[in-house]
């Protein structure tokens, strides 16, 4: 698919299309259907061993990633700039998540998505279990002890009931989702720096534009 929105200079040369790194990734993987060429396994030593779609699918399956069947551009042209972008992503360092993060970046870009950092979610204290009857929904209680009480001049033993509670969603779930977003942001920052420093893109210029670092903090402001 050809790139749109390119502007010609007076001398007939093309002006590079300016894209933020997230937009550039979505163009490469979603529009141009670029594919990751993942590094070979450590036990493969044969030179020139090719890694096509089958290897990518095996790696995704091993990492628990969804397979985006039907999206590979069979026999069609993929823009050279999109191939460069995919190559940079495939070289994700282990310190940023390596192959697993490279696949995550590519999958999110292909779907046109940003990681779910659970916007607007607030942990709420709720009963661990509820039960519904003709009177409505009631919290399930359990016996946590006994007490002696004086009733009408007699001592009686009564059960002490309590309602177990929990937090939903748990604060750790929210924290984990936001750590995942920050890891993705760091990966995009690395990709952007690599594309800018490499200077290999012919028709795309990657700008300094980035997604918000911590959008949940911006909402509080």
XYZ file of N, CA, C and O in Angstrom, residues 16-25 85 188-189 191-197 201 203-210:
116
model
N 9.452 14.033 3.341
C 9.174 12.875 4.176
C 7.895 13.073 4.972
O 7.589 14.179 5.413
N 7.166 11.995 5.152
C 5.934 12.047 5.931
C 6.277 11.986 7.414
O 6.935 11.048 7.873
N 5.869 12.989 8.173
C 6.187 13.070 9.598
C 5.164 12.270 10.404
O 3.957 12.521 10.308
N 5.659 11.318 11.177
C 4.803 10.484 12.015
C 5.432 10.310 13.386
O 6.651 10.151 13.496
N 4.610 10.328 14.423
C 5.088 9.924 15.733
C 5.384 8.435 15.705
O 4.912 7.710 14.825
N 6.125 7.938 16.673
C 6.546 6.543 16.623
C 5.358 5.593 16.691
O 5.339 4.556 16.002
N 4.333 5.900 17.474
C 3.180 5.002 17.537
C 2.464 4.966 16.198
O 2.071 3.891 15.715
N 2.294 6.132 15.567
C 1.663 6.175 14.246
C 2.517 5.451 13.212
O 1.989 4.762 12.322
N 3.839 5.580 13.313
C 4.733 4.903 12.373
C 4.629 3.387 12.534
O 4.622 2.641 11.548
N 4.548 2.919 13.770
C 4.405 1.488 14.014
C 3.079 0.969 13.474
O 3.022 -0.112 12.860
N 11.297 -0.468 9.997
C 10.653 -0.313 11.306
C 10.493 -1.673 11.982
O 10.777 -1.839 13.174
N 8.672 1.810 23.060
C 8.436 2.754 21.959
C 9.501 3.843 21.932
O 9.948 4.259 20.857
N 9.905 4.292 23.102
C 10.948 5.318 23.177
C 12.254 4.795 22.580
O 12.948 5.510 21.852
N 12.507 2.363 20.307
C 12.300 2.233 18.857
C 12.440 3.593 18.180
O 13.092 3.717 17.135
N 11.850 4.609 18.781
C 11.943 5.954 18.199
C 13.397 6.402 18.108
O 13.840 6.888 17.053
N 14.145 6.242 19.197
C 15.555 6.644 19.182
C 16.334 5.878 18.116
O 17.188 6.442 17.426
N 16.038 4.575 17.973
C 16.740 3.774 16.985
C 16.439 4.205 15.567
O 17.333 4.263 14.709
N 15.184 4.536 15.294
C 14.810 4.972 13.949
C 15.420 6.331 13.614
O 15.873 6.561 12.491
N 15.436 7.223 14.608
C 16.011 8.552 14.371
C 17.522 8.449 14.180
O 18.097 9.027 13.255
N 18.185 7.687 15.047
C 19.638 7.571 14.963
C 20.078 6.813 13.718
O 21.115 7.125 13.126
N 15.243 5.514 7.119
C 13.921 5.682 6.522
C 13.992 6.671 5.365
O 14.557 7.753 5.491
N 11.126 7.643 3.328
C 9.927 8.449 3.097
C 9.172 8.794 4.372
O 8.143 9.461 4.326
N 9.657 8.320 5.500
C 9.024 8.598 6.791
C 10.023 9.307 7.681
O 11.195 8.926 7.749
N 9.558 10.329 8.352
C 10.365 11.012 9.360
C 9.692 10.823 10.715
O 8.554 11.254 10.910
N 10.376 10.136 11.623
C 9.815 9.884 12.950
C 10.052 11.111 13.814
O 11.184 11.541 14.020
N 8.972 11.667 14.325
C 9.049 12.887 15.122
C 9.248 12.558 16.592
O 9.307 11.391 16.992
N 9.307 13.579 17.411
C 9.485 13.395 18.855
C 8.182 13.052 19.564
O 8.182 12.784 20.763
N 7.062 13.051 18.856
C 5.756 12.800 19.475
C 5.721 11.407 20.095
O 6.135 10.423 19.475
N 5.230 11.339 21.322
C 5.120 10.080 22.050
C 3.781 10.040 22.781
O 3.223 11.086 23.129
